[in-house]
GROMACS .gro file of C-alpha atoms in nm:
model
  496
    1MET     CA    1  -0.001   0.000  -0.008
    2LEU     CA    2   0.309   0.231   0.106
    3VAL     CA    3   0.445   0.181  -0.255
    4ILE     CA    4   0.108   0.239  -0.423
    5LEU     CA    5   0.043   0.554  -0.220
    6GLY     CA    6   0.419   0.668  -0.292
    7PHE     CA    7   0.409   0.635  -0.670
    8ALA     CA    8   0.085   0.766  -0.687
    9MET     CA    9   0.164   1.087  -0.482
   10ILE     CA   10   0.471   1.165  -0.695
   11ILE     CA   11   0.237   1.121  -1.035
   12VAL     CA   12  -0.045   1.351  -0.924
   13PHE     CA   13   0.218   1.607  -0.772
   14MET     CA   14   0.405   1.641  -1.119
   15THR     CA   15   0.068   1.618  -1.297
   16LEU     CA   16  -0.088   1.931  -1.081
   17ILE     CA   17   0.272   2.129  -1.145
   18MET     CA   18   0.303   2.062  -1.507
   19THR     CA   19  -0.068   2.120  -1.601
   20LYS     CA   20  -0.075   2.416  -1.367
   21ARG     CA   21  -0.351   2.341  -1.166
   22LEU     CA   22  -0.174   2.427  -0.862
   23SER     CA   23   0.123   2.638  -0.801
   24PRO     CA   24   0.437   2.405  -0.683
   25ILE     CA   25   0.418   2.571  -0.321
   26LEU     CA   26   0.065   2.411  -0.260
   27ALA     CA   27   0.088   2.116  -0.433
   28LEU     CA   28   0.432   2.053  -0.230
   29ILE     CA   29   0.200   2.091   0.080
   30ILE     CA   30  -0.142   1.973  -0.009
   31VAL     CA   31  -0.050   1.671  -0.186
   32PRO     CA   32   0.163   1.493   0.045
   33THR     CA   33  -0.073   1.576   0.357
   34VAL     CA   34  -0.350   1.435   0.160
   35PHE     CA   35  -0.148   1.104   0.096
   36GLY     CA   36   0.035   1.109   0.402
   37LEU     CA   37  -0.321   1.120   0.583
   38PHE     CA   38  -0.421   0.798   0.371
   39THR     CA   39  -0.135   0.628   0.506
   40GLY     CA   40  -0.258   0.638   0.857
   41ALA     CA   41   0.017   0.861   0.961
   42GLY     CA   42  -0.267   1.083   1.143
   43LEU     CA   43  -0.156   1.386   1.375
   44GLY     CA   44   0.166   1.227   1.354
   45ILE     CA   45   0.226   1.441   1.034
   46GLY     CA   46   0.324   1.765   1.203
   47GLU     CA   47   0.618   1.600   1.382
   48MET     CA   48   0.728   1.457   1.025
   49VAL     CA   49   0.694   1.791   0.853
   50MET     CA   50   0.828   1.978   1.147
   51ASP     CA   51   1.189   1.731   1.139
   52ALA     CA   52   1.221   1.776   0.791
   53ILE     CA   53   1.168   2.171   0.805
   54ALA     CA   54   1.400   2.176   1.098
   55ASP     CA   55   1.695   2.017   0.834
   56MET     CA   56   1.603   2.267   0.574
   57SER     CA   57   1.629   2.566   0.822
   58SER     CA   58   2.011   2.638   0.692
   59THR     CA   59   1.959   2.618   0.325
   60ALA     CA   60   1.642   2.873   0.354
   61ALA     CA   61   1.833   3.086   0.549
   62LEU     CA   62   2.132   3.060   0.280
   63LEU     CA   63   1.893   3.114   0.019
   64LEU     CA   64   1.735   3.409   0.191
   65PHE     CA   65   2.048   3.608   0.278
   66ALA     CA   66   2.210   3.495  -0.048
   67ILE     CA   67   1.921   3.657  -0.247
   68ILE     CA   68   1.936   3.981  -0.086
   69TYR     CA   69   2.342   4.019  -0.142
   70PHE     CA   70   2.313   3.966  -0.503
   71GLY     CA   71   2.032   4.147  -0.533
   72ILE     CA   72   2.196   4.455  -0.400
   73MET     CA   73   2.517   4.381  -0.573
   74ILE     CA   74   2.261   4.395  -0.900
   75ASP     CA   75   2.076   4.720  -0.774
   76VAL     CA   76   2.423   4.900  -0.742
   77GLY     CA   77   2.534   4.829  -1.057
   78LEU     CA   78   2.857   4.544  -0.996
   79PHE     CA   79   2.727   4.345  -1.294
   80ASP     CA   80   2.653   4.594  -1.543
   81LYS     CA   81   2.992   4.593  -1.693
   82LEU     CA   82   3.035   4.196  -1.683
   83VAL     CA   83   2.682   4.235  -1.867
   84GLY     CA   84   2.783   4.439  -2.123
   85PHE     CA   85   3.125   4.257  -2.181
   86ILE     CA   86   2.935   3.951  -2.227
   87LEU     CA   87   2.670   4.190  -2.497
   88LYS     CA   88   3.034   4.261  -2.646
   89VAL     CA   89   3.142   3.947  -2.726
   90ALA     CA   90   2.798   3.771  -2.794
   91GLY     CA   91   2.670   4.068  -2.984
   92HIS     CA   92   2.262   4.040  -2.996
   93ASP     CA   93   2.278   3.669  -3.145
   94PRO     CA   94   2.069   3.463  -2.897
   95VAL     CA   95   2.279   3.156  -3.006
   96LYS     CA   96   2.601   3.347  -2.866
   97VAL     CA   97   2.421   3.431  -2.568
   98VAL     CA   98   2.281   3.100  -2.469
   99MET     CA   99   2.612   2.934  -2.553
  100GLY     CA  100   2.789   3.190  -2.326
  101THR     CA  101   2.512   3.096  -2.056
  102ALA     CA  102   2.660   2.741  -2.089
  103LEU     CA  103   3.003   2.813  -2.083
  104LEU     CA  104   2.934   3.058  -1.742
  105THR     CA  105   2.750   2.784  -1.584
  106GLY     CA  106   3.002   2.538  -1.620
  107ALA     CA  107   3.287   2.757  -1.540
  108VAL     CA  108   3.111   2.854  -1.165
  109SER     CA  109   2.943   2.459  -1.150
  110LEU     CA  110   3.323   2.325  -1.090
  111ASP     CA  111   3.273   2.490  -0.734
  112GLY     CA  112   3.006   2.192  -0.655
  113ASP     CA  113   2.763   2.410  -0.503
  114GLY     CA  114   2.439   2.457  -0.717
  115SER     CA  115   2.313   2.745  -0.523
  116THR     CA  116   2.622   2.964  -0.613
  117THR     CA  117   2.644   2.875  -0.969
  118PHE     CA  118   2.261   2.960  -1.020
  119ILE     CA  119   2.298   3.291  -0.821
  120VAL     CA  120   2.599   3.389  -1.017
  121VAL     CA  121   2.473   3.305  -1.348
  122THR     CA  122   2.117   3.471  -1.341
  123ALA     CA  123   2.277   3.763  -1.195
  124ALA     CA  124   2.504   3.808  -1.485
  125MET     CA  125   2.295   3.643  -1.776
  126LEU     CA  126   1.892   3.712  -1.701
  127PRO     CA  127   1.956   4.080  -1.766
  128ILE     CA  128   2.069   4.020  -2.094
  129TYR     CA  129   1.798   3.784  -2.133
  130GLN     CA  130   1.568   4.077  -2.062
  131ARG     CA  131   1.755   4.329  -2.299
  132LEU     CA  132   1.730   4.078  -2.609
  133GLU     CA  133   1.375   3.952  -2.507
  134MET     CA  134   1.465   3.588  -2.466
  135SER     CA  135   1.310   3.330  -2.284
  136PRO     CA  136   1.393   3.290  -1.909
  137VAL     CA  137   1.312   2.927  -1.979
  138VAL     CA  138   1.622   2.859  -2.169
  139LEU     CA  139   1.834   3.013  -1.898
  140THR     CA  140   1.710   2.764  -1.635
  141CYS     CA  141   1.709   2.488  -1.893
  142VAL     CA  142   2.041   2.520  -2.020
  143ALA     CA  143   2.176   2.614  -1.665
  144GLY     CA  144   1.970   2.322  -1.540
  145LEU     CA  145   2.149   2.105  -1.771
  146ILE     CA  146   2.530   2.158  -1.730
  147ASN     CA  147   2.520   2.216  -1.368
  148GLY     CA  148   2.322   1.905  -1.337
  149THR     CA  149   2.593   1.712  -1.549
  150LEU     CA  150   2.868   1.876  -1.367
  151ASN     CA  151   2.715   1.775  -1.031
  152ILE     CA  152   2.929   1.458  -1.030
  153VAL     CA  153   3.238   1.614  -0.958
  154PRO     CA  154   3.415   1.420  -0.673
  155TRP     CA  155   3.361   1.720  -0.463
  156GLY     CA  156   2.989   1.749  -0.573
  157GLY     CA  157   2.724   1.577  -0.335
  158PRO     CA  158   2.646   1.213  -0.524
  159THR     CA  159   2.998   1.127  -0.613
  160ALA     CA  160   3.103   1.170  -0.205
  161ARG     CA  161   2.776   1.024  -0.106
  162ALA     CA  162   2.872   0.701  -0.324
  163SER     CA  163   3.216   0.677  -0.202
  164SER     CA  164   3.102   0.679   0.199
  165ALA     CA  165   2.818   0.443   0.118
  166LEU     CA  166   3.015   0.161  -0.089
  167GLN     CA  167   3.369   0.269   0.112
  168ILE     CA  168   3.537   0.321  -0.208
  169ASP     CA  169   3.758   0.653  -0.298
  170ALA     CA  170   3.570   0.901  -0.441
  171ASN     CA  171   3.850   0.941  -0.746
  172ASP     CA  172   3.797   0.583  -0.841
  173ILE     CA  173   3.475   0.665  -0.920
  174PHE     CA  174   3.489   0.996  -1.057
  175ALA     CA  175   3.826   0.955  -1.281
  176PRO     CA  176   3.702   0.670  -1.518
  177MET     CA  177   3.387   0.877  -1.578
  178VAL     CA  178   3.526   1.175  -1.710
  179PRO     CA  179   3.449   1.050  -2.095
  180ALA     CA  180   3.138   0.982  -1.985
  181LEU     CA  181   3.120   1.359  -1.817
  182ALA     CA  182   3.263   1.469  -2.134
  183ALA     CA  183   3.008   1.311  -2.380
  184GLY     CA  184   2.743   1.456  -2.151
  185LEU     CA  185   2.825   1.797  -2.146
  186LEU     CA  186   2.863   1.794  -2.542
  187VAL     CA  187   2.546   1.688  -2.554
  188CYS     CA  188   2.421   1.975  -2.342
  189PHE     CA  189   2.623   2.213  -2.560
  190VAL     CA  190   2.450   2.081  -2.869
  191PHE     CA  191   2.100   2.125  -2.685
  192ALA     CA  192   2.234   2.463  -2.598
  193TYR     CA  193   2.304   2.546  -2.925
  194PHE     CA  194   1.991   2.455  -3.106
  195LEU     CA  195   1.795   2.612  -2.812
  196GLY     CA  196   1.964   2.948  -2.921
  197ILE     CA  197   1.835   2.871  -3.281
  198SER     CA  198   1.518   2.843  -3.153
  199GLU     CA  199   1.508   3.149  -2.986
  200ARG     CA  200   1.640   3.370  -3.278
  201ARG     CA  201   1.370   3.220  -3.507
  202ARG     CA  202   1.123   3.286  -3.261
  203LEU     CA  203   1.223   3.656  -3.192
  204ALA     CA  204   1.234   3.686  -3.587
  205LYS     CA  205   0.901   3.537  -3.585
  206ASN     CA  206   0.768   3.795  -3.334
  207GLY     CA  207   0.933   4.072  -3.524
  208VAL     CA  208   1.249   4.120  -3.319
  209ALA     CA  209   1.525   4.190  -3.579
  210TRP     CA  210   1.868   4.009  -3.505
  211VAL     CA  211   2.145   4.188  -3.629
  212ASP     CA  212   2.512   4.009  -3.715
  213GLU     CA  213   2.708   4.328  -3.645
  214SER     CA  214   3.052   4.103  -3.760
  215ARG     CA  215   2.893   4.056  -4.075
  216SER     CA  216   2.717   4.385  -4.100
  217GLY     CA  217   2.947   4.639  -3.995
  218THR     CA  218   2.696   4.787  -3.775
  219SER     CA  219   2.867   4.909  -3.430
  220GLY     CA  220   2.711   4.781  -3.131
  221SER     CA  221   2.729   5.151  -2.992
  222LYS     CA  222   2.518   5.281  -3.273
  223ARG     CA  223   2.266   5.025  -3.282
  224SER     CA  224   1.986   5.067  -3.099
  225ASP     CA  225   1.958   4.905  -2.774
  226LEU     CA  226   1.595   4.861  -2.771
  227VAL     CA  227   1.596   4.518  -3.002
  228GLY     CA  228   1.235   4.457  -3.082
  229ALA     CA  229   1.081   4.644  -2.777
  230VAL     CA  230   1.082   4.916  -2.999
  231ALA     CA  231   0.840   4.761  -3.249
  232ARG     CA  232   0.655   4.614  -2.974
  233SER     CA  233   0.599   4.967  -2.762
  234SER     CA  234   0.520   5.171  -3.074
  235SER     CA  235   0.268   4.945  -3.209
  236GLY     CA  236   0.108   4.931  -2.829
  237SER     CA  237   0.128   4.542  -2.825
  238ASN     CA  238   0.237   4.478  -2.476
  239SER     CA  239  -0.013   4.231  -2.329
  240SER     CA  240   0.025   3.878  -2.257
  241SER     CA  241  -0.151   3.653  -2.109
  242GLY     CA  242   0.063   3.614  -1.765
  243SER     CA  243   0.316   3.771  -1.558
  244GLY     CA  244   0.577   3.727  -1.334
  245SER     CA  245   0.845   3.936  -1.144
  246GLY     CA  246   1.211   3.868  -1.218
  247ALA     CA  247   1.329   3.817  -0.865
  248ALA     CA  248   1.703   3.881  -0.887
  249ASN     CA  249   1.625   4.187  -1.075
  250GLY     CA  250   1.318   4.387  -0.941
  251GLY     CA  251   1.227   4.402  -1.342
  252THR     CA  252   0.878   4.325  -1.480
  253THR     CA  253   0.849   4.041  -1.691
  254SER     CA  254   0.525   3.999  -1.894
  255ALA     CA  255   0.537   3.663  -2.047
  256THR     CA  256   0.311   3.369  -2.179
  257LEU     CA  257   0.577   3.117  -2.053
  258ALA     CA  258   0.396   2.789  -2.170
  259ASP     CA  259   0.709   2.573  -2.296
  260GLY     CA  260   0.884   2.900  -2.302
  261ASP     CA  261   0.829   2.972  -2.663
  262SER     CA  262   0.599   3.293  -2.608
  263ASP     CA  263   0.790   3.447  -2.410
  264SER     CA  264   0.790   3.884  -2.461
  265LEU     CA  265   0.924   4.157  -2.242
  266ASP     CA  266   0.765   4.453  -2.139
  267ALA     CA  267   1.064   4.690  -2.187
  268GLY     CA  268   0.905   4.998  -1.982
  269SER     CA  269   0.629   5.239  -2.083
  270GLY     CA  270   0.487   5.279  -2.433
  271ASN     CA  271   0.730   5.574  -2.557
  272ASN     CA  272   1.036   5.383  -2.525
  273SER     CA  273   1.284   5.575  -2.781
  274GLY     CA  274   1.645   5.653  -2.741
  275SER     CA  275   1.940   5.446  -2.668
  276GLY     CA  276   1.887   5.227  -2.306
  277SER     CA  277   1.520   5.319  -2.279
  278ALA     CA  278   1.451   4.960  -2.337
  279LEU     CA  279   1.643   4.886  -1.971
  280THR     CA  280   1.396   5.095  -1.797
  281ASP     CA  281   1.240   4.865  -1.476
  282THR     CA  282   1.529   4.625  -1.549
  283ALA     CA  283   1.826   4.540  -1.356
  284LEU     CA  284   2.031   4.690  -1.638
  285ASP     CA  285   1.835   5.034  -1.611
  286PRO     CA  286   2.085   5.249  -1.659
  287ASN     CA  287   1.917   5.566  -1.474
  288ARG     CA  288   1.826   5.338  -1.164
  289ALA     CA  289   1.847   5.551  -0.827
  290THR     CA  290   2.026   5.251  -0.666
  291LEU     CA  291   2.371   5.288  -0.863
  292ARG     CA  292   2.641   5.351  -0.697
  293PRO     CA  293   2.947   5.381  -0.943
  294LYS     CA  294   3.204   5.533  -0.712
  295LEU     CA  295   3.186   5.211  -0.518
  296PHE     CA  296   3.235   4.924  -0.783
  297TRP     CA  297   3.575   4.857  -0.666
  298PHE     CA  298   3.468   4.786  -0.328
  299ASN     CA  299   3.161   4.597  -0.416
  300LEU     CA  300   3.389   4.388  -0.669
  301ILE     CA  301   3.650   4.297  -0.384
  302LEU     CA  302   3.382   4.244  -0.136
  303THR     CA  303   3.192   3.991  -0.374
  304VAL     CA  304   3.531   3.827  -0.486
  305ALA     CA  305   3.627   3.807  -0.083
  306VAL     CA  306   3.294   3.619  -0.066
  307MET     CA  307   3.353   3.389  -0.332
  308VAL     CA  308   3.664   3.291  -0.202
  309MET     CA  309   3.562   3.236   0.151
  310LEU     CA  310   3.296   3.048   0.007
  311ILE     CA  311   3.497   2.809  -0.178
  312ALA     CA  312   3.723   2.753   0.121
  313ASP     CA  313   3.471   2.687   0.363
  314LEU     CA  314   3.586   2.921   0.625
  315LEU     CA  315   3.272   2.978   0.762
  316PRO     CA  316   2.878   2.830   0.769
  317LEU     CA  317   2.745   2.984   0.410
  318PRO     CA  318   2.437   3.124   0.597
  319TYR     CA  319   2.611   3.338   0.819
  320LEU     CA  320   2.873   3.417   0.540
  321PHE     CA  321   2.635   3.582   0.329
  322MET     CA  322   2.449   3.728   0.646
  323ILE     CA  323   2.777   3.945   0.702
  324ALA     CA  324   2.820   4.011   0.366
  325MET     CA  325   2.498   4.119   0.332
  326VAL     CA  326   2.507   4.362   0.637
  327ILE     CA  327   2.856   4.505   0.509
  328ALA     CA  328   2.690   4.566   0.155
  329LEU     CA  329   2.365   4.698   0.260
  330MET     CA  330   2.556   4.944   0.528
  331VAL     CA  331   2.817   5.063   0.289
  332ASN     CA  332   2.605   5.107  -0.024
  333PHE     CA  333   2.302   5.233   0.164
  334PRO     CA  334   2.409   5.426   0.485
  335ASN     CA  335   2.078   5.580   0.583
  336ILE     CA  336   1.831   5.394   0.728
  337LYS     CA  337   1.523   5.422   0.512
  338ALA     CA  338   1.741   5.337   0.237
  339GLN     CA  339   1.867   5.030   0.349
  340GLN     CA  340   1.465   4.934   0.462
  341GLU     CA  341   1.365   5.014   0.100
  342GLU     CA  342   1.619   4.797  -0.028
  343LEU     CA  343   1.528   4.519   0.184
  344ALA     CA  344   1.167   4.565   0.079
  345SER     CA  345   1.238   4.561  -0.288
  346HIS     CA  346   1.356   4.194  -0.245
  347ALA     CA  347   1.093   4.098  -0.054
  348SER     CA  348   0.895   3.894  -0.317
  349ALA     CA  349   1.197   3.686  -0.407
  350ILE     CA  350   1.251   3.606  -0.038
  351ILE     CA  351   0.938   3.523   0.011
  352ALA     CA  352   0.893   3.307  -0.290
  353VAL     CA  353   1.199   3.109  -0.251
  354VAL     CA  354   1.185   3.018   0.117
  355ALA     CA  355   0.849   2.933   0.083
  356MET     CA  356   0.932   2.676  -0.159
  357VAL     CA  357   1.236   2.528   0.033
  358MET     CA  358   0.991   2.519   0.336
  359ALA     CA  359   0.740   2.406   0.136
  360ALA     CA  360   0.975   2.093   0.005
  361GLY     CA  361   1.011   2.005   0.367
  362VAL     CA  362   0.632   1.869   0.348
  363LEU     CA  363   0.696   1.615   0.081
  364THR     CA  364   1.004   1.522   0.203
  365GLY     CA  365   0.934   1.499   0.567
  366ILE     CA  366   0.590   1.301   0.483
  367MET     CA  367   0.799   1.070   0.234
  368SER     CA  368   1.026   0.966   0.451
  369GLY     CA  369   0.832   0.965   0.792
  370THR     CA  370   0.555   0.739   0.659
  371GLY     CA  371   0.796   0.474   0.523
  372MET     CA  372   0.689   0.556   0.181
  373VAL     CA  373   1.046   0.615   0.062
  374ASP     CA  374   1.201   0.286   0.226
  375ALA     CA  375   0.851   0.074   0.080
  376MET     CA  376   0.948   0.219  -0.260
  377ALA     CA  377   1.300   0.111  -0.254
  378GLU     CA  378   1.244  -0.208  -0.119
  379TRP     CA  379   0.992  -0.281  -0.375
  380LEU     CA  380   1.227  -0.176  -0.662
  381VAL     CA  381   1.460  -0.389  -0.558
  382ALA     CA  382   1.251  -0.719  -0.492
  383VAL     CA  383   1.104  -0.650  -0.832
  384ILE     CA  384   1.415  -0.700  -1.033
  385PRO     CA  385   1.460  -1.048  -1.131
  386SER     CA  386   1.771  -1.256  -1.067
  387SER     CA  387   1.768  -1.321  -1.466
  388MET     CA  388   1.876  -0.958  -1.502
  389GLY     CA  389   2.155  -0.992  -1.209
  390PRO     CA  390   2.458  -0.971  -1.494
  391TYR     CA  391   2.283  -0.591  -1.555
  392MET     CA  392   2.265  -0.469  -1.235
  393ALA     CA  393   2.483  -0.177  -1.320
  394VAL     CA  394   2.301  -0.080  -1.601
  395ILE     CA  395   1.949  -0.095  -1.385
  396THR     CA  396   2.115   0.090  -1.120
  397GLY     CA  397   2.210   0.378  -1.367
  398LEU     CA  398   1.837   0.359  -1.498
  399LEU     CA  399   1.677   0.366  -1.139
  400SER     CA  400   1.895   0.668  -1.044
  401ILE     CA  401   1.726   0.845  -1.289
  402PRO     CA  402   1.367   0.859  -1.139
  403MET     CA  403   1.454   0.786  -0.808
  404THR     CA  404   1.701   1.049  -0.730
  405PHE     CA  405   1.447   1.283  -0.888
  406PHE     CA  406   1.158   1.175  -0.644
  407MET     CA  407   1.390   1.145  -0.360
  408SER     CA  408   1.665   1.304  -0.190
  409ASN     CA  409   2.015   1.183  -0.256
  410ASP     CA  410   2.100   1.092   0.089
  411ALA     CA  411   1.806   0.850   0.051
  412PHE     CA  412   1.920   0.689  -0.254
  413TYR     CA  413   2.313   0.667  -0.183
  414PHE     CA  414   2.247   0.562   0.156
  415GLY     CA  415   1.949   0.360   0.156
  416ILE     CA  416   1.902   0.195  -0.171
  417LEU     CA  417   2.266   0.207  -0.348
  418PRO     CA  418   2.427  -0.025  -0.062
  419VAL     CA  419   2.147  -0.281  -0.141
  420LEU     CA  420   2.181  -0.300  -0.481
  421ALA     CA  421   2.545  -0.294  -0.494
  422GLU     CA  422   2.537  -0.614  -0.226
  423THR     CA  423   2.286  -0.819  -0.503
  424ALA     CA  424   2.530  -0.670  -0.779
  425SER     CA  425   2.839  -0.855  -0.619
  426HIS     CA  426   2.691  -1.186  -0.636
  427PHE     CA  427   2.719  -1.135  -1.017
  428GLY     CA  428   3.090  -1.044  -1.032
  429ILE     CA  429   2.969  -0.676  -1.043
  430SER     CA  430   3.223  -0.449  -0.834
  431ALA     CA  431   3.119  -0.163  -0.581
  432ALA     CA  432   3.309   0.120  -0.844
  433ASP     CA  433   3.103   0.002  -1.096
  434MET     CA  434   2.769   0.015  -0.948
  435ALA     CA  435   2.852   0.360  -0.795
  436ARG     CA  436   2.979   0.486  -1.138
  437ALA     CA  437   2.634   0.384  -1.273
  438SER     CA  438   2.479   0.570  -0.979
  439ILE     CA  439   2.553   0.917  -1.061
  440THR     CA  440   2.428   0.903  -1.405
  441GLY     CA  441   2.086   1.038  -1.310
  442GLN     CA  442   2.234   1.380  -1.145
  443PRO     CA  443   2.152   1.588  -1.448
  444VAL     CA  444   1.788   1.491  -1.391
  445HIS     CA  445   1.785   1.517  -1.030
  446MET     CA  446   1.898   1.841  -1.038
  447GLN     CA  447   1.579   1.924  -1.165
  448SER     CA  448   1.381   1.805  -0.862
  449PRO     CA  449   1.140   2.012  -0.679
  450LEU     CA  450   1.331   1.864  -0.370
  451VAL     CA  451   1.658   2.047  -0.500
  452PRO     CA  452   1.676   2.347  -0.329
  453ALA     CA  453   1.928   2.499  -0.599
  454ILE     CA  454   1.677   2.446  -0.886
  455LEU     CA  455   1.393   2.619  -0.674
  456LEU     CA  456   1.629   2.939  -0.610
  457LEU     CA  457   1.695   2.918  -0.980
  458VAL     CA  458   1.367   2.915  -1.127
  459SER     CA  459   1.263   3.193  -0.869
  460LEU     CA  460   1.529   3.425  -0.945
  461SER     CA  461   1.447   3.410  -1.324
  462GLY     CA  462   1.086   3.444  -1.271
  463VAL     CA  463   1.022   3.112  -1.421
  464GLU     CA  464   0.739   2.891  -1.310
  465LEU     CA  465   0.900   2.510  -1.196
  466GLY     CA  466   0.651   2.337  -1.457
  467ASP     CA  467   0.758   2.555  -1.754
  468HIS     CA  468   1.112   2.473  -1.677
  469HIS     CA  469   1.012   2.102  -1.642
  470LYS     CA  470   0.870   2.088  -1.997
  471LYS     CA  471   1.174   2.223  -2.136
  472VAL     CA  472   1.444   2.056  -1.930
  473LEU     CA  473   1.339   1.708  -1.817
  474TRP     CA  474   1.348   1.519  -2.148
  475ARG     CA  475   1.683   1.675  -2.244
  476ALA     CA  476   1.792   1.619  -1.887
  477LEU     CA  477   1.675   1.221  -1.911
  478ILE     CA  478   1.894   1.217  -2.265
  479VAL     CA  479   2.209   1.326  -2.130
  480SER     CA  480   2.171   1.078  -1.830
  481LEU     CA  481   2.124   0.788  -2.096
  482VAL     CA  482   2.400   0.925  -2.293
  483MET     CA  483   2.635   0.937  -1.990
  484LEU     CA  484   2.530   0.569  -1.908
  485THR     CA  485   2.584   0.424  -2.242
  486VAL     CA  486   2.905   0.572  -2.283
  487GLY     CA  487   3.018   0.462  -1.959
  488VAL     CA  488   2.892   0.122  -2.073
  489LEU     CA  489   3.074   0.115  -2.390
  490ILE     CA  490   3.373   0.237  -2.228
  491GLY     CA  491   3.352  -0.025  -1.996
  492VAL     CA  492   3.388   0.182  -1.682
  493ILE     CA  493   3.027   0.047  -1.596
  494ALA     CA  494   3.025  -0.340  -1.671
  495ILE     CA  495   2.782  -0.563  -1.762
  496GLY     CA  496   2.867  -0.920  -1.559
   0.00000   0.00000   0.00000
């Protein structure tokens, strides 16, 4: 019964958020509560949920203060020069912008921390997507794919967990998987390229002209910064069927995000004209009152210091961002009223992401507390016939795709992988092979609503989780299967 209820709960939850019958926050609370009551948990549900929320409190604190800190840095203009540099390199070509997103995500992802990666990537790239009227769902899709694929680095979560659970060296798991990782990243970049092509075509279809400055000889300084916003605003076509607030930038995005193919940016008032007016009400508004050009070097040094301390792990991350936020706020906004206004301007972003993390605690708490996770794992292990024993490594890789999406990495690597590895040992398959297979599902895992970092990414980008899933899940599935297949072909994931 627990197995049936567990899978039914997952199906109902995913259906509700992908069809937009419920928002993710409501679905994360209501669906597990209803199914938890069916398990007979009764009033014990409250304790299960509170235990899970307590475990997530440090993550919520990290996201809360990190959002405020990077929000301040965006407001004061720290990233304006970076955005300008990226635009100079990429021009106004959506393909180059999307490929730049992939490269930036890959570089920052090497620190092994998804939250930091998504904060930096959205801070740098989202204003560019807004400026060019590109779909933010493309940003979340590319960032999620690249970060999920690189999540298997030895200092990342899954490889370290597999190493601990099976008591083998993390490098013995990762090093042989480098070719598979390279293949997965190659597929990610191919997806990024075609997403850029799709964006270029969509913008052209909507009347947004793209100019190849390298061929046309048009200078970026002479070219209108409005891109297609002038045509839209002059025709008065600023209507759309939905709206979302870009959490990281304080801008106003007016979009229909169904599958991310019909996004449009409200670039400001209907009278946009002149250089830079398309940026009004966005993070790149050159006339925003919060700009602090005289404090650029201070803010840059502070941010670099925060990144160094983050990588060096000198302080707990929530406390690190608390201190950084206080310093940034006091220096850039010495007036108390200005400090209050700056904090208030990021309230919607804070509420959205922290509420999502707390709501995710309801799902994880009830799944673990009622025993659904354990029952589902035992059932999956039991239904594998003994004749499939020689293929246990491949089966483990396939199981890691859905199971790490619907449960935490801790539950999978410490609860399920040891059982699968013990079974595989009877068929001559080593623990290292099992561990390598188990990490191939990470591109899909990273898109799970149970992963706080992905909730941060969609919140900062102003994207619905269901829209992100529609765009990213099938691509992440292909990346995982490619990594698993290459691992088998090169012999690092054995078939007994």
